[in-house]
Short mmCIF file of C-alpha atoms in Angstrom, two decimals:
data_model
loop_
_atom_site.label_atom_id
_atom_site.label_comp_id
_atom_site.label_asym_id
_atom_site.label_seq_id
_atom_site.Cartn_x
_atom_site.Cartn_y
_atom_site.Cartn_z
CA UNK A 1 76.75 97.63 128.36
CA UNK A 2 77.11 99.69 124.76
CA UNK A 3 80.45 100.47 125.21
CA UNK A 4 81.50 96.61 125.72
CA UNK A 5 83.74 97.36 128.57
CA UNK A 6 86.46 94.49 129.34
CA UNK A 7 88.33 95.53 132.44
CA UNK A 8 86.47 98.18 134.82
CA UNK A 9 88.46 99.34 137.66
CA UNK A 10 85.89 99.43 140.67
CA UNK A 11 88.40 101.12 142.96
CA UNK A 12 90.63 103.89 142.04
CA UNK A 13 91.45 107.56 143.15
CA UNK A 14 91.60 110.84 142.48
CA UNK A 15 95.00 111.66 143.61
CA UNK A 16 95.03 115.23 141.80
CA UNK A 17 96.68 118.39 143.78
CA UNK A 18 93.91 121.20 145.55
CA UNK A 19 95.36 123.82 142.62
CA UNK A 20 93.17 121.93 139.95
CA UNK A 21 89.92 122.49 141.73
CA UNK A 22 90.47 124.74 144.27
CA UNK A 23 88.84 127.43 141.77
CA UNK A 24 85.77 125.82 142.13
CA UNK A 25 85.14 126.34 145.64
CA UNK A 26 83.60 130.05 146.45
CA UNK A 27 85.71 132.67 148.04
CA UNK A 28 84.30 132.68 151.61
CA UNK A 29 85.23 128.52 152.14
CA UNK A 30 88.55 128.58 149.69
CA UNK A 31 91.05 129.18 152.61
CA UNK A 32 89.12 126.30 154.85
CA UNK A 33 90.31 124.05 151.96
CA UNK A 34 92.97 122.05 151.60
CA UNK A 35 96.05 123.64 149.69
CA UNK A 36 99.39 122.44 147.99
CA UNK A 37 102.41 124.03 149.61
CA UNK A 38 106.30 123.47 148.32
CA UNK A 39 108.42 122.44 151.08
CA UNK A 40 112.35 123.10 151.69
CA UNK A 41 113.17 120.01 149.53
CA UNK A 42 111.06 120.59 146.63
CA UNK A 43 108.70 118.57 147.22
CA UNK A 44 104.80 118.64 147.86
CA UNK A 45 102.72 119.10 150.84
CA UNK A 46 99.68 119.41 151.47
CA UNK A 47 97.84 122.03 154.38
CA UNK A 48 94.64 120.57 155.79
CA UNK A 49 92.26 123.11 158.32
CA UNK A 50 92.71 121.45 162.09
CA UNK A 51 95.28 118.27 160.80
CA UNK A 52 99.10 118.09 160.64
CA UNK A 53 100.72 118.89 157.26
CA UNK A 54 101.04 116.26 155.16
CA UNK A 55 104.18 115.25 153.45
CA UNK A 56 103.93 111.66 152.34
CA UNK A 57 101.75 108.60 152.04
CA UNK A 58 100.64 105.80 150.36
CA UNK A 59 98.42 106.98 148.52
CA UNK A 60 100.90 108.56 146.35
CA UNK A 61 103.08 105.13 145.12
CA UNK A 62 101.63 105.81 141.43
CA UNK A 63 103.28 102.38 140.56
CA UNK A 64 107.00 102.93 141.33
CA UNK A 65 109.03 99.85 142.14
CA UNK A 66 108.76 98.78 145.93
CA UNK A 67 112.52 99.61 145.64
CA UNK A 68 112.11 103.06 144.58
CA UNK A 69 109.08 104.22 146.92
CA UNK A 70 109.55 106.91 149.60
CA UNK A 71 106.45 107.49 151.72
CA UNK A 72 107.98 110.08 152.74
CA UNK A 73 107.41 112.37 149.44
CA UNK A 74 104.72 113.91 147.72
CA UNK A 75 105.55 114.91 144.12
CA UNK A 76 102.48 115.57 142.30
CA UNK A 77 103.71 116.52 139.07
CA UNK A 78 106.10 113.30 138.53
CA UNK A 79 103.73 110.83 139.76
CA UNK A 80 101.27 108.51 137.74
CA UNK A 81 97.62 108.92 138.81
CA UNK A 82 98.10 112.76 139.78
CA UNK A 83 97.70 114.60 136.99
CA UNK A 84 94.99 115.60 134.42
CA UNK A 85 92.02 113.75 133.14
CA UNK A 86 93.68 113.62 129.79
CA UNK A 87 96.48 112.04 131.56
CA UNK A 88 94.59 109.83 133.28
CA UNK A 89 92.67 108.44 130.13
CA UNK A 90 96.59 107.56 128.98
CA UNK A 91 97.15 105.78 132.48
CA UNK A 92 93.90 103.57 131.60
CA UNK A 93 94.83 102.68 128.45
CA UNK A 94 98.86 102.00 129.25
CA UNK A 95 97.18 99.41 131.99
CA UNK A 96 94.49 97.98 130.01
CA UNK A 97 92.10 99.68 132.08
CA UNK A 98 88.48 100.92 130.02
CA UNK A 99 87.16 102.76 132.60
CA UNK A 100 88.00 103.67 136.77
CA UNK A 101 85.59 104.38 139.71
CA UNK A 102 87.08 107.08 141.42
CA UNK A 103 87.27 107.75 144.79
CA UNK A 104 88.30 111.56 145.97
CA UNK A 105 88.68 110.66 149.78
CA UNK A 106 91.31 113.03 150.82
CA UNK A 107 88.54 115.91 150.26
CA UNK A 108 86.36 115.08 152.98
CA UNK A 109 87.82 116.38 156.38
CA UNK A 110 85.89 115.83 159.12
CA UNK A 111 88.63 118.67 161.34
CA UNK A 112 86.38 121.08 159.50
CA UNK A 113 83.65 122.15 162.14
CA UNK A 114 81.89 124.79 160.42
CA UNK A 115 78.83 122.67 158.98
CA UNK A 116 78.68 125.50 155.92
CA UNK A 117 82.08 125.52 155.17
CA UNK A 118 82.26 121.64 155.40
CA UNK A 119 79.13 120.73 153.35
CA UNK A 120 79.72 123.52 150.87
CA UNK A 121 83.15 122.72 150.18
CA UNK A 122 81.91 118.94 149.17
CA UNK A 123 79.17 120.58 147.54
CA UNK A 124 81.70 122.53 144.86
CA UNK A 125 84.07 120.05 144.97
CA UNK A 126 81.70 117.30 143.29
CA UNK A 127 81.03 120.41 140.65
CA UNK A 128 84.23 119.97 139.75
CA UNK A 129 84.62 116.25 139.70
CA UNK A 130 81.53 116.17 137.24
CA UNK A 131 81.62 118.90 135.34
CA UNK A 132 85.57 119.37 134.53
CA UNK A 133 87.20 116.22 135.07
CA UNK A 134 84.91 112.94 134.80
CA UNK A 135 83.51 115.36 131.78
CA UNK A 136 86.42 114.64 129.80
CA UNK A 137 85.30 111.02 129.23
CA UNK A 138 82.07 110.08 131.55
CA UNK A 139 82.19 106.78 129.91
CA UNK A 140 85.84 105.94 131.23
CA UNK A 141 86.54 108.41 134.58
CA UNK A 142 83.48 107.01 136.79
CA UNK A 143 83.31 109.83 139.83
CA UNK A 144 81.42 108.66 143.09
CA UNK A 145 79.77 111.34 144.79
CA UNK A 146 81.24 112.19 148.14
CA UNK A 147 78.82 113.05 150.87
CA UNK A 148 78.92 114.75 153.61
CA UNK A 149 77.67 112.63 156.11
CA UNK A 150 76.89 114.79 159.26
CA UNK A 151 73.07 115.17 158.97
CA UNK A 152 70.25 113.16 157.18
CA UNK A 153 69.10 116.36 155.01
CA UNK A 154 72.30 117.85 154.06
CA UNK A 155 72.73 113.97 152.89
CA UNK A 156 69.55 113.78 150.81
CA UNK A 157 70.29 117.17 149.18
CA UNK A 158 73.69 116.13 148.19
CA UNK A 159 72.79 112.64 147.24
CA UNK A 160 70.24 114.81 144.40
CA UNK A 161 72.72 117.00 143.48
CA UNK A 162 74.93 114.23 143.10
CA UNK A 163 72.13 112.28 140.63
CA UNK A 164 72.06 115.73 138.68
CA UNK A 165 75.61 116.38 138.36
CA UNK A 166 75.29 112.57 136.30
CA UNK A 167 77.24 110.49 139.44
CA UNK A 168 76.80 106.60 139.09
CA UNK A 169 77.53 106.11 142.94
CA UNK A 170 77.86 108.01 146.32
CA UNK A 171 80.28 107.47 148.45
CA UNK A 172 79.08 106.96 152.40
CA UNK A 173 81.96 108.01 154.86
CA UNK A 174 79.75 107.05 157.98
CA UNK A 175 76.42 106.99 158.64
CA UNK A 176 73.93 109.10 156.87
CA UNK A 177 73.58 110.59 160.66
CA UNK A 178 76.41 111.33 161.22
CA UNK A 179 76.76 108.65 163.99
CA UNK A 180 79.00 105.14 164.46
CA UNK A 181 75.35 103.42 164.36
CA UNK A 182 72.76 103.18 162.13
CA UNK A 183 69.11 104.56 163.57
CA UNK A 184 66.34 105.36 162.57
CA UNK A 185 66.65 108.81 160.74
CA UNK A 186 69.18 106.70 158.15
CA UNK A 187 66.43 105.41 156.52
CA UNK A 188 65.41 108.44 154.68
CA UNK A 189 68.69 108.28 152.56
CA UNK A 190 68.16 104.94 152.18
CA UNK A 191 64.90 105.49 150.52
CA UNK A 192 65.94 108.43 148.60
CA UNK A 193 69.04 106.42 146.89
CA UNK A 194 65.93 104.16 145.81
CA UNK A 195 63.95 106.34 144.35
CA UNK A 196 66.68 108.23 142.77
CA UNK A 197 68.59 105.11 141.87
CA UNK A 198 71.83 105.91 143.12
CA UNK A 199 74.19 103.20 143.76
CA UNK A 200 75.91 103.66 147.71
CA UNK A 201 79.48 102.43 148.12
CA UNK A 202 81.21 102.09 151.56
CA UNK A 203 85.27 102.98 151.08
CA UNK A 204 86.91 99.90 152.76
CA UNK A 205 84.57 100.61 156.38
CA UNK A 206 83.54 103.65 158.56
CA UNK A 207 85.94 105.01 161.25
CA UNK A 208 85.02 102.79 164.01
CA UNK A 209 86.04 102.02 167.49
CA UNK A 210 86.16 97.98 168.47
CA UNK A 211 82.57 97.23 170.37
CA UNK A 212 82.78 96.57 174.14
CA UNK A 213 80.12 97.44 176.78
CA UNK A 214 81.46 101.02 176.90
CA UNK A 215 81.71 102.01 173.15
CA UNK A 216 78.66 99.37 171.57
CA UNK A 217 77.97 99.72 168.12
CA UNK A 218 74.55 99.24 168.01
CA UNK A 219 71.96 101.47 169.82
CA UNK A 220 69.69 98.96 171.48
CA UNK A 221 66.23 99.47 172.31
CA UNK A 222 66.84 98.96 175.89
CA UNK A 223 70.00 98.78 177.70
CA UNK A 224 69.94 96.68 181.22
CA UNK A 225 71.55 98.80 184.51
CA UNK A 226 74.87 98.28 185.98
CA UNK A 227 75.74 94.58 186.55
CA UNK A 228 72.53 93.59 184.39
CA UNK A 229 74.39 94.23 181.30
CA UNK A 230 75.79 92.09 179.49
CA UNK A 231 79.77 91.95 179.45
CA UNK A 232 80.10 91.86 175.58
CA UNK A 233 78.07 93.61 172.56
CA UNK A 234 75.92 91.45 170.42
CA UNK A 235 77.04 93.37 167.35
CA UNK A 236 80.57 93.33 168.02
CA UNK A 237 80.78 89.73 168.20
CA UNK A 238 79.10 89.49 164.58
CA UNK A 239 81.62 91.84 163.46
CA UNK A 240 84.95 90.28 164.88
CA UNK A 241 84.58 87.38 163.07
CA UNK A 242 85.78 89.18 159.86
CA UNK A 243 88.73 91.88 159.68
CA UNK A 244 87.88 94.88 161.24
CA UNK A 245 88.09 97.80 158.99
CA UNK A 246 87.22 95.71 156.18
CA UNK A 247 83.58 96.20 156.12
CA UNK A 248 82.53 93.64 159.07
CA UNK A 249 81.36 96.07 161.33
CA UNK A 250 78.68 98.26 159.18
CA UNK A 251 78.04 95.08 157.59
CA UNK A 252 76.65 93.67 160.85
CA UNK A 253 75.86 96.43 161.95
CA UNK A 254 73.36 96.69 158.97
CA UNK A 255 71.70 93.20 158.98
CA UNK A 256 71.05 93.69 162.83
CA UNK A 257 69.26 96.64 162.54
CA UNK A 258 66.89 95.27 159.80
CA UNK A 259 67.84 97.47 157.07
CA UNK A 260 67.30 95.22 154.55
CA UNK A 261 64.53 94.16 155.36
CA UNK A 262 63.04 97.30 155.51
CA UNK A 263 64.53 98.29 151.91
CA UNK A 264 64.75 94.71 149.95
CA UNK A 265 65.77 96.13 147.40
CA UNK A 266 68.96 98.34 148.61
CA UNK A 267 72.69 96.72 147.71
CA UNK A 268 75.58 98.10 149.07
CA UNK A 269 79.30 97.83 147.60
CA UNK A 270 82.49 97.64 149.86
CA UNK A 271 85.48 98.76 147.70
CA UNK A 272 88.91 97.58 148.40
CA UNK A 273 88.43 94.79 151.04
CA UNK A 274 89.46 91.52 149.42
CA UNK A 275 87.38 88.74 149.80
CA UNK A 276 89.12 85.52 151.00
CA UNK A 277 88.12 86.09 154.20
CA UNK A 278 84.01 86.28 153.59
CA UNK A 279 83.28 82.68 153.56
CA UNK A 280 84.70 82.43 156.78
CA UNK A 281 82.75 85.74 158.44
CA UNK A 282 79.42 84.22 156.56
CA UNK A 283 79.84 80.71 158.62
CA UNK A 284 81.07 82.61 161.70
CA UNK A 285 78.35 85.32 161.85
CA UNK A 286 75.39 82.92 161.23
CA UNK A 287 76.82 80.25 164.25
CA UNK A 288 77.42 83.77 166.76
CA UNK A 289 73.73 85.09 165.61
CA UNK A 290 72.18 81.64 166.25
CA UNK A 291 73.79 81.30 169.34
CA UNK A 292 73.61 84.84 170.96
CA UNK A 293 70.46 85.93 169.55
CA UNK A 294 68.28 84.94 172.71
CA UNK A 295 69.64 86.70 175.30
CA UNK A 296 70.22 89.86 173.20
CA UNK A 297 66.55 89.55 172.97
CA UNK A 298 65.40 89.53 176.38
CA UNK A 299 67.83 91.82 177.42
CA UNK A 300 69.10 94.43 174.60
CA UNK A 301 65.34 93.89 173.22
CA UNK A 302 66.64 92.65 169.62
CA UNK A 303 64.11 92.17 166.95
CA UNK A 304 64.53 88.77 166.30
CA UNK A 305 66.13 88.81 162.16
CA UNK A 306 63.70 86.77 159.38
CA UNK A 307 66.81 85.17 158.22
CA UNK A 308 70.08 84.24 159.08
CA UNK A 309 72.66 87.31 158.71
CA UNK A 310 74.86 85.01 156.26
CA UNK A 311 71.86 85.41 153.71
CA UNK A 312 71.18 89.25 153.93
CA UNK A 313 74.90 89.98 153.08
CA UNK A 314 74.92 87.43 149.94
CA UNK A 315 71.79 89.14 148.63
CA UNK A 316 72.97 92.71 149.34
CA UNK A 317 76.18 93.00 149.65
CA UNK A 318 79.02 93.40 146.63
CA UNK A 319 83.04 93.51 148.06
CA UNK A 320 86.02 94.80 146.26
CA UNK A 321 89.04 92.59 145.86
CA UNK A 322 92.37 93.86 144.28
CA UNK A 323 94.95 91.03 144.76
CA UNK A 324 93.36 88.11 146.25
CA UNK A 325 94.09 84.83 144.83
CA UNK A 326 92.75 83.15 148.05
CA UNK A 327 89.30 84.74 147.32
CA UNK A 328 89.19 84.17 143.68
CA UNK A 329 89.68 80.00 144.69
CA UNK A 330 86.82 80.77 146.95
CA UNK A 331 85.11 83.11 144.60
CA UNK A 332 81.49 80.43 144.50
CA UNK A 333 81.64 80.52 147.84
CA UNK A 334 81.84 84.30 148.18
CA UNK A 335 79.50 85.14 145.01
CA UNK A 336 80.80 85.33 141.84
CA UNK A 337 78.18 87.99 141.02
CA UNK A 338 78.59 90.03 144.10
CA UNK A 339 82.91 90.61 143.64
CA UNK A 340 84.64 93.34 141.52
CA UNK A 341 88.06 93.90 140.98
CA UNK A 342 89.66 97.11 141.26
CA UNK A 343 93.32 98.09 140.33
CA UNK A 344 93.43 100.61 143.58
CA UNK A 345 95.80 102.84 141.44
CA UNK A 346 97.68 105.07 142.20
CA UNK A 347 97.89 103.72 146.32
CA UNK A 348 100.22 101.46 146.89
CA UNK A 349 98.32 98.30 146.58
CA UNK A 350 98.16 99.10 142.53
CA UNK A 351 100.21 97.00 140.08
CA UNK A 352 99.69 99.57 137.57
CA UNK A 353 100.82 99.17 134.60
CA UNK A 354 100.93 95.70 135.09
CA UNK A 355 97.39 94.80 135.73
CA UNK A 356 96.79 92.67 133.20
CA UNK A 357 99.53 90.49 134.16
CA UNK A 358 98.17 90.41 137.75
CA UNK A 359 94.50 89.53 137.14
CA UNK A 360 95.85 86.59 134.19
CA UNK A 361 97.78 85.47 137.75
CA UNK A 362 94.71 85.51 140.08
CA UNK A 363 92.47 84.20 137.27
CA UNK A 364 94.10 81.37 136.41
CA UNK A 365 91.82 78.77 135.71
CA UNK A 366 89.18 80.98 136.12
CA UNK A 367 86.45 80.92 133.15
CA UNK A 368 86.22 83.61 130.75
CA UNK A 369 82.56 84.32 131.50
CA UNK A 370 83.50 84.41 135.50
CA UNK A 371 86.25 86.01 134.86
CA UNK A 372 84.50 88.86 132.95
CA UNK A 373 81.63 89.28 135.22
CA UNK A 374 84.11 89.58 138.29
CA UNK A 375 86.56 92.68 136.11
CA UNK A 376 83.64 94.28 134.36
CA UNK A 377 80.17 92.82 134.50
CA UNK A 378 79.28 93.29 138.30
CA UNK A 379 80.78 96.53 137.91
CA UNK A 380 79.12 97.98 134.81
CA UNK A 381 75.26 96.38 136.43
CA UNK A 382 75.96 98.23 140.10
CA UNK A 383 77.12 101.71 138.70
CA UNK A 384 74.50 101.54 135.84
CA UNK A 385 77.24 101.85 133.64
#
């Protein structure tokens, strides 16, 4: 902690248009990536292979007054959070802000098909975010990694390139397989991000479809016939108890399939979730587990967990909050240690440049040495900063 950071943003973005890395990606992939375009009204918009154009969002509020936002425009050039690096160091220091982890998530798009043209677009793209942005000030613009997420090895080999480019974190879209559900081949990235001490960080939650008996999220060991199965999924009624899309599902999807057991020493972080509602999901989770876990035994052939699933996710799991005074009241019961703010700028949920004034709301009360650990400490121990 050399640099004696005060207020670490744990979940930002890099909102930037394709033109300032585009450059970066070679010649034969360039036109499979995405591209700014100038519409009839002046505006941006931006061309993604195999997806509708894109015109607006929420992702590009860059602080305006609830008043003033249009979801329905993309200016990059007039909008806070989607310019430079140099202009993003001013950003920081106009909200208080020492340092951002950044997020890049509109550069992953799954509509490409072509595995090359997928994996090598990430591939240059993370060039860039190391070597010419984050570059400008490692110590303030934190990068996370952004892998690709459709095959254990291509994982692996990104995950080192990653460590090599200097990343603190990489950023898991799905699975390491490339499937809804963890198995077996996973584990290799989960040992490699061991021994190459690389932080992992889930985005809010994986794309996901709710569990029933046609679309489980687990793949059991053994799956009764017809009217032998069971008319719910064990793992889906972990996961329900908390907000789906908010990290539940992987979440119990992970303690299920005895991942940390297997890798004690493994910690994942779920950015941008809030936290209010954990206490809750830890008491729910542990009463459905105890209650269900016998007959998803016998007949799903469950390995039977060491401890209760409550435990698991207090030990390994950190959560993102951004404007949660609910979960800052609750904050012993969720784990001091185990939340980290993030200002979410420049998507809509930001309060930049008024983050100070936000966090002295939530933290009322609060003291300093909590306080500190929950907007910088946990934050600069996870991404090794």
């Amino acid at each position: 902690m050399a640099r004696g950071y005060r207020h670490v943003s744990a979940d930002s973005h890099f909102e930037a248009p394709p033109d300032f890395w585009r450059h970066r990606i070679p010649e034969q992939y360039r036109d499979r990536a995405s591209r700014r375009i100038r519409l009839p009204n002046g505006h941006d918009g931006l061309q993604r292979e195999g997806r509708p154009l894109v015109y607006g969002g929420t992702s590009f509020y860059g602080g305006r007054p609830p008043e003033e936002f249009n979801p329905a425009i993309i200016d990059f050039d007039n909008t806070p959070g989607c310019g430079s690096a140099e202009q993003r160091l001013r950003e920081q220091d106009q909200d208080g802000v020492d340092a951002e982890v950044l997020y890049a998530l509109e550069i992953r798009n799954p509509a490409i098909r072509d595995r090359d043209a997928f994996t090598g677009i990430i591939h240059h793209f993370n060039e860039f975010m190391a070597e010419e942005y984050c570059a400008v000030d490692p110590e303030r613009l934190i990068g996370v990694g952004i892998l690709p997420n459709r095959g254990v090895e291509d994982d692996i080999a990104e995950l080192e390139h990653c460590k090599r480019l200097g990343f603190k974190a990489a950023w898991l879209a799905t699975y390491p397989s490339g499937r809804g559900f963890p198995s077996a081949e996973d584990d290799r990235l989960w040992a490699a991000a061991l021994d190459l001490d690389m932080p992992l960080t889930v985005h809010t939650s994986f794309p996901t479809k709710v569990g029933t008996r046609e679309t489980p999220l687990f793949n059991y060991s053994q799956e009764p016939p017809g009217e032998r199965r069971p008319p719910t999924d064990f793992v889906q009624r972990l996961a329900r108890q908390g907000p789906y899309h908010s990290g539940s599902v992987e979440a119990s999807q992970m303690v299920v399939a005895g991942i940390f057991d297997r890798f004690p020493r493994l910690r994942i972080y779920w950015a941008e979730n809030n936290v209010g509602w954990l206490p809750y999901f830890y008491e729910q989770i542990d009463h459905e587990y105890t209650t269900n876990r016998f007959w998803a035994e016998r007949q799903m052939g469950l390995p039977r967990l060491k401890r209760l699933p409550s435990e698991y996710l207090r030990e390994h799991a950190y959560w993102g909050f951004f404007e949660d005074h609910v979960g800052v009241r609750l904050r012993h019961d969720v784990g001091v240690d185990r939340m980290m703010w993030g200002s979410d700028f420049p998507h809509i949920v930001t309060r930049w440049p008024r983050s100070m004034q936000l966090l002295d709301s939530q933290m009322q009360g609060v003291p300093a040495d909590e306080r500190h650990r929950m907007v910088a400490a946990n934050a600069v121990d996870f991404f090794r900063l």
